[in-house]
Amino acid sequence: MADKNISSGGSALVIVESPAKAKTIGKYLGKNVEVLASMGHVRDLPSKNISVDINNDFKPTYEILPTRKKTIAALKKAAKFAKTIYLATDLDREGEAIAWHLIEALNIKPENTQRVVFNAITKSAIQHAFAHPHHLDMDKVAAQQARRILDRIVGYEISPLLWKKVARGLSAGRVQSVTVKLIVDREREIMAFNPEEYWRITGLFSTACDEKLGEKYQKFIDSDKDNPPTNTQKFKWLADHQGLEAKLATVAGKNFRPDNEKDALKIYKSLTDKDYRISRIQTRRTKSSPPGPFITSTLQQQAVNRLGFSTKRTMQIAQQLYEGIEISGQGSVGLITYMRTDSTHLAKEAVDDVRQFINEKFGSDYCPAKPNVYGSSNKSAQEAHEAVRPTDVNLSPSAIKGDLKADQFKLYQLIWNRFVACQMTPGQWDVTGVEISADTTLGQATFKASGRKLVFDGFMKVAGLTVSNGDQILPNLEENQQVWPIKVDPTQHFTSPPPRFTEASLVKTLEADGIGRPSTYAAIISTIQQRGYVEQLDKKFHPTDLGMVVTDKLIEHFPKVMDSAFTSHMEEQLDKIEEQHLDWVSVLKEFYGPFKENLDRAHEEMNHAKAETQPSEYTCPECGKPMVYRFGKNGRFLSCGSYPDCKYAAPCDRQGKMTEPQTTEHKCPNCGKDMILRKGRFGEFLGCSGYPECKTTQKLDKEGNPEPPKAPPKPSGIRCYKCEGELVIRQSKRGPFLGCGRFPKCRTIISFKQFDHLKQLQSDGVWPPKTYEEADELLGRTKKKTAKTDYESGEKAAPKKAKKKTAKKKTTAKT
């Protein structure tokens, strides 16, 4: 037994990432075992500079994260009394790297350290892992370190370039920027798309000879014009009236697809008052096989499509299910296997259990003779891992629904259903194709229809799939049988541009192109939105003006970094560090040489975004000269081409069309003129139409109404210790605070929690103090010396040169 093995010969310390995981694991181990959490990463590259010595084989400089210093101190204390230390962090590269950082940060002796990994937090998995510990996999550590350094180099060397050439505060990323490029490229495809016209003739036919069916159908369609019937409702109406829908397929043996109204109407007129008969019926049996078990990317896609969860939300909930949920009568239970995986592999024990469950629950018809085996479409999948599945198939979603939060239940049900379904038999359908023909003056016209009928549900009994909206139920038909037209209708259509990415389709594309890893998709999608490069409208990604400008700059000067194929190649190289012992330093050198050349050239040759213009179709209403598009702090706008001689400017929409200022019903509180709806970097606001003479602005609330003006600051009766002013009570998003009434000349700020304390000190004659040092002491402040940093260069700022004449340093506050 593992618990005997771990606790024999003295106490043991087990370190995991999270408290939830520690709690679940702790109940499976012996009494002499202490389980503590590292709270995730404990060391990282410092954020104040690049922290990578590029000239010394990319040697990184790590430091303990400020938020983890207390954690490290507690772990060091526990490690002193432990005979053996087990590092039970996650089984992927990230987990292996955390284990290595713990060894370094705690200064643990290797002979006292064991590495344990498990795919699920269950008693059997934990016992097996601790019975078979091993040493740290340094190839995994090297692979993760190379990725971290590579991302740090790209981010810290390109970002300052963007600050200088586009706008402050921007960032670039090796995978992040390529992801934005995918969205920008798709948007440009949509903008360049030229729709093509085509016509379609749809016929509704019935085996019932009823002249009034056409009127009845039209009445059904017009019954609720605000909510027209869906395809499913239309097919049901047709089924109730022995009808079916068919599309005109051929005329005189040639495919029907006219691209203009004239040709379409010519054919349509030839179809009037004809004798229609069933010319062909063909029925065949088809099977639909169950989809494979979830891997990270497919779980994210299905959670978006079926549950409406973002990728970030999906991974957060999956983490909770993996680490453990309190189940009535069982304590904390890990409900699913590890959720970061590229593999569709399933453990033999899990397959045996689910096949037994299927036989007992649904019968032998639903369980195939042999287990279903699935291969991975991802060539870089790590097959040593398992797919995402429930740890115990007998813990059905309905059985533990009361112990789960609503989101946890939905995701667990999705995972449980998919796992059970993947080991069931295929669904079976009878698919029937029907041809309806009539002789016309232009030759024989043939309509085609299809329908399918579910014969055996198979895996769909669990997967919850039903007949889709595109399926119709056909009436009983025979060849050469006459049918009567209910309605024959020509309709105009246009080809559609490629669709914008949703979270699900973006994840699918990233995986197919080998960009990043599924475990990073949630962070990537979140980051590109936070940076303002893309935004979601109606759950579809649109690039912002900023995203398009930055992407164009990076494509021009860093074509390799922005190339999907090269990004995929780098992912493969990182995989080879782990799998084929490839030297991580050589991988970084292969990348950095050409990258550095492009970087140096870009600093010299890249034009500033605000200095570039693009022609437009508009002319300036003030001087008549052509207008151009410019890029500003709020995105793209129209400007007179003769700027600065003419300073006329106007906003434009996403398509570049000039937008007129929208006058609102609100009046300026200062001058009484109309307020205009404007858009700034923080969203919409109201601005006075008298600008620039009147510069009044008003914020808008969530309903689009002007927010009331802030209440004036209230006097506190407490004197400021830095000047001759008085402290006043001001309001912020975080609540009240004390600030000097002489702001902005004096910027004193004190927590409002000190209000009563300062009142008492002032009444005692102790406040205001004579020196700043005394003020800090009375306020309980401890000063920390912090080095100033030049974030653009990533290095410490040089000390300022002393002025020739310097004022004597004051240490006494004004009284």
CSV table of C-alpha atoms in Angstrom, one decimal, residues 549-734:
chain,number,residue,atom,x,y,z
A,549,VAL,CA,-2.2,48.6,-36.9
A,550,VAL,CA,0.0,46.6,-34.6
A,551,THR,CA,-0.4,43.5,-36.7
A,552,ASP,CA,0.6,45.3,-39.9
A,553,LYS,CA,3.7,46.7,-38.2
A,554,LEU,CA,4.8,43.3,-37.0
A,555,ILE,CA,4.1,41.6,-40.3
A,556,GLU,CA,6.2,44.1,-42.1
A,557,HIS,CA,9.2,43.9,-39.8
A,558,PHE,CA,8.9,40.5,-38.1
A,559,PRO,CA,7.6,38.2,-40.9
A,560,LYS,CA,8.9,35.1,-39.4
A,561,VAL,CA,7.6,35.7,-35.9
A,562,MET,CA,4.1,36.4,-37.4
A,563,ASP,CA,4.2,33.3,-39.7
A,564,SER,CA,1.9,30.5,-38.5
A,565,ALA,CA,4.1,27.8,-40.0
A,566,PHE,CA,7.2,29.2,-38.2
A,567,THR,CA,5.3,29.4,-34.9
A,568,SER,CA,4.2,25.8,-35.4
A,569,HIS,CA,7.9,24.8,-36.1
A,570,MET,CA,9.0,26.5,-32.9
A,571,GLU,CA,6.3,24.5,-31.0
A,572,GLU,CA,7.7,21.3,-32.5
A,573,GLN,CA,11.2,22.3,-31.5
A,574,LEU,CA,10.1,22.9,-27.9
A,575,ASP,CA,8.4,19.4,-28.0
A,576,LYS,CA,11.7,17.9,-29.1
A,577,ILE,CA,13.5,19.3,-26.2
A,578,GLU,CA,11.4,17.1,-23.9
A,579,GLU,CA,10.9,14.1,-26.2
A,580,GLN,CA,14.2,13.9,-28.1
A,581,HIS,CA,16.7,15.6,-25.7
A,582,LEU,CA,17.2,18.5,-28.1
A,583,ASP,CA,19.5,21.2,-26.6
A,584,TRP,CA,17.3,24.1,-25.5
A,585,VAL,CA,20.0,26.7,-25.9
A,586,SER,CA,20.5,25.7,-29.6
A,587,VAL,CA,16.7,26.1,-30.1
A,588,LEU,CA,16.8,29.7,-28.7
A,589,LYS,CA,19.9,30.5,-30.8
A,590,GLU,CA,18.2,29.4,-33.9
A,591,PHE,CA,15.4,31.8,-33.2
A,592,TYR,CA,17.3,34.8,-31.8
A,593,GLY,CA,19.8,35.4,-34.6
A,594,PRO,CA,17.4,36.4,-37.3
A,595,PHE,CA,15.0,37.9,-34.7
A,596,LYS,CA,17.7,40.3,-33.4
A,597,GLU,CA,18.5,41.5,-37.0
A,598,ASN,CA,14.9,42.3,-37.6
A,599,LEU,CA,14.6,44.0,-34.3
A,600,ASP,CA,17.5,46.4,-34.9
A,601,ARG,CA,16.2,47.2,-38.4
A,602,ALA,CA,12.7,47.9,-37.1
A,603,HIS,CA,14.0,50.4,-34.6
A,604,GLU,CA,15.5,52.3,-37.4
A,605,GLU,CA,13.0,51.8,-40.2
A,606,MET,CA,9.6,51.4,-38.6
A,607,ASN,CA,7.4,54.6,-39.1
A,608,HIS,CA,5.3,55.9,-36.3
A,609,ALA,CA,1.7,54.8,-36.7
A,610,LYS,CA,0.4,58.4,-36.1
A,611,ALA,CA,2.6,59.7,-38.9
A,612,GLU,CA,1.1,57.4,-41.5
A,613,THR,CA,-2.0,58.1,-43.5
A,614,GLN,CA,-4.3,56.2,-45.9
A,615,PRO,CA,-6.4,57.8,-48.6
A,616,SER,CA,-10.2,57.9,-48.2
A,617,GLU,CA,-13.2,58.6,-50.5
A,618,TYR,CA,-14.2,61.7,-48.6
A,619,THR,CA,-13.4,65.4,-49.2
A,620,CYS,CA,-13.0,67.9,-46.4
A,621,PRO,CA,-16.3,69.9,-45.8
A,622,GLU,CA,-14.2,73.0,-44.7
A,623,CYS,CA,-11.5,73.3,-47.4
A,624,GLY,CA,-12.6,70.8,-50.1
A,625,LYS,CA,-9.3,68.8,-50.1
A,626,PRO,CA,-9.2,65.0,-49.9
A,627,MET,CA,-9.5,63.5,-46.4
A,628,VAL,CA,-7.2,60.7,-45.2
A,629,TYR,CA,-7.4,58.1,-42.4
A,630,ARG,CA,-5.1,58.6,-39.5
A,631,PHE,CA,-4.5,56.6,-36.3
A,632,GLY,CA,-4.9,58.2,-32.9
A,633,LYS,CA,-5.2,57.3,-29.3
A,634,ASN,CA,-8.9,56.3,-29.8
A,635,GLY,CA,-8.3,54.4,-33.0
A,636,ARG,CA,-8.8,55.3,-36.7
A,637,PHE,CA,-10.4,58.6,-37.7
A,638,LEU,CA,-10.8,60.9,-40.7
A,639,SER,CA,-8.6,63.9,-41.0
A,640,CYS,CA,-8.1,66.6,-43.6
A,641,GLY,CA,-5.2,65.8,-45.9
A,642,SER,CA,-3.9,69.4,-45.6
A,643,TYR,CA,-3.3,69.1,-41.8
A,644,PRO,CA,-2.0,71.2,-40.0
A,645,ASP,CA,-3.2,74.0,-42.4
A,646,CYS,CA,-6.8,72.6,-42.0
A,647,LYS,CA,-7.5,70.8,-38.7
A,648,TYR,CA,-10.9,69.4,-39.6
A,649,ALA,CA,-11.4,65.8,-38.3
A,650,ALA,CA,-14.3,63.4,-38.1
A,651,PRO,CA,-14.9,59.9,-36.5
A,652,CYS,CA,-15.5,56.8,-38.7
A,653,ASP,CA,-17.0,53.4,-38.0
A,654,ARG,CA,-15.4,50.0,-38.4
A,655,GLN,CA,-15.9,50.0,-42.2
A,656,GLY,CA,-14.2,53.5,-42.5
A,657,LYS,CA,-17.5,55.3,-43.1
A,658,MET,CA,-17.7,58.8,-41.8
A,659,THR,CA,-20.1,59.1,-38.8
A,660,GLU,CA,-22.0,62.2,-38.0
A,661,PRO,CA,-22.0,63.5,-34.4
A,662,GLN,CA,-25.1,62.2,-32.6
A,663,THR,CA,-26.9,65.1,-30.8
A,664,THR,CA,-28.6,64.0,-27.6
A,665,GLU,CA,-31.5,65.4,-25.6
A,666,HIS,CA,-29.1,66.4,-22.8
A,667,LYS,CA,-27.9,69.9,-22.3
A,668,CYS,CA,-24.5,71.1,-21.2
A,669,PRO,CA,-24.6,71.9,-17.4
A,670,ASN,CA,-22.1,74.8,-18.0
A,671,CYS,CA,-23.2,76.6,-21.2
A,672,GLY,CA,-26.6,75.0,-22.0
A,673,LYS,CA,-25.7,73.8,-25.5
A,674,ASP,CA,-26.6,70.3,-26.8
A,675,MET,CA,-24.5,67.5,-25.6
A,676,ILE,CA,-23.1,65.1,-28.3
A,677,LEU,CA,-22.4,61.4,-28.0
A,678,ARG,CA,-18.7,60.8,-28.4
A,679,LYS,CA,-16.5,57.8,-28.2
A,680,GLY,CA,-13.1,57.7,-26.4
A,681,ARG,CA,-10.6,55.2,-25.3
A,682,PHE,CA,-12.8,54.2,-22.3
A,683,GLY,CA,-16.0,54.0,-24.2
A,684,GLU,CA,-18.9,56.4,-25.0
A,685,PHE,CA,-19.3,59.7,-23.2
A,686,LEU,CA,-21.1,63.1,-23.7
A,687,GLY,CA,-19.2,66.1,-24.9
A,688,CYS,CA,-20.5,69.7,-25.3
A,689,SER,CA,-21.3,70.7,-28.9
A,690,GLY,CA,-19.6,74.0,-28.1
A,691,TYR,CA,-16.2,72.4,-28.0
A,692,PRO,CA,-13.4,73.7,-28.0
A,693,GLU,CA,-14.9,76.8,-26.4
A,694,CYS,CA,-16.6,74.6,-23.8
A,695,LYS,CA,-14.8,71.4,-22.8
A,696,THR,CA,-17.5,70.0,-20.6
A,697,THR,CA,-17.8,66.2,-20.6
A,698,GLN,CA,-20.0,63.7,-18.8
A,699,LYS,CA,-19.6,60.0,-18.1
A,700,LEU,CA,-22.4,57.6,-19.0
A,701,ASP,CA,-23.8,54.8,-16.8
A,702,LYS,CA,-24.6,51.3,-18.1
A,703,GLU,CA,-28.0,52.5,-19.4
A,704,GLY,CA,-26.5,55.3,-21.4
A,705,ASN,CA,-27.6,58.1,-19.1
A,706,PRO,CA,-25.3,60.8,-17.8
A,707,GLU,CA,-23.9,60.1,-14.4
A,708,PRO,CA,-24.6,62.7,-11.8
A,709,PRO,CA,-21.6,65.0,-10.9
A,710,LYS,CA,-19.4,63.9,-8.1
A,711,ALA,CA,-20.2,65.4,-4.7
A,712,PRO,CA,-17.7,68.1,-3.7
A,713,PRO,CA,-15.1,67.0,-1.1
A,714,LYS,CA,-16.0,67.4,2.5
A,715,PRO,CA,-13.8,69.3,4.9
A,716,SER,CA,-12.3,67.0,7.6
A,717,GLY,CA,-11.0,69.6,10.0
A,718,ILE,CA,-7.6,67.9,10.0
A,719,ARG,CA,-4.5,69.9,8.8
A,720,CYS,CA,-2.2,68.6,6.1
A,721,TYR,CA,1.3,67.8,7.4
A,722,LYS,CA,3.1,68.7,4.1
A,723,CYS,CA,1.6,72.2,3.5
A,724,GLU,CA,-0.6,74.8,5.0
A,725,GLY,CA,-3.8,73.2,3.6
A,726,GLU,CA,-6.5,71.1,5.2
A,727,LEU,CA,-7.3,67.5,4.5
A,728,VAL,CA,-10.7,66.8,2.8
A,729,ILE,CA,-12.7,63.7,2.3
A,730,ARG,CA,-12.8,62.6,-1.3
A,731,GLN,CA,-14.6,59.6,-3.0
A,732,SER,CA,-13.0,56.9,-5.2
A,733,LYS,CA,-14.1,53.6,-6.7
A,734,ARG,CA,-12.7,52.0,-3.6
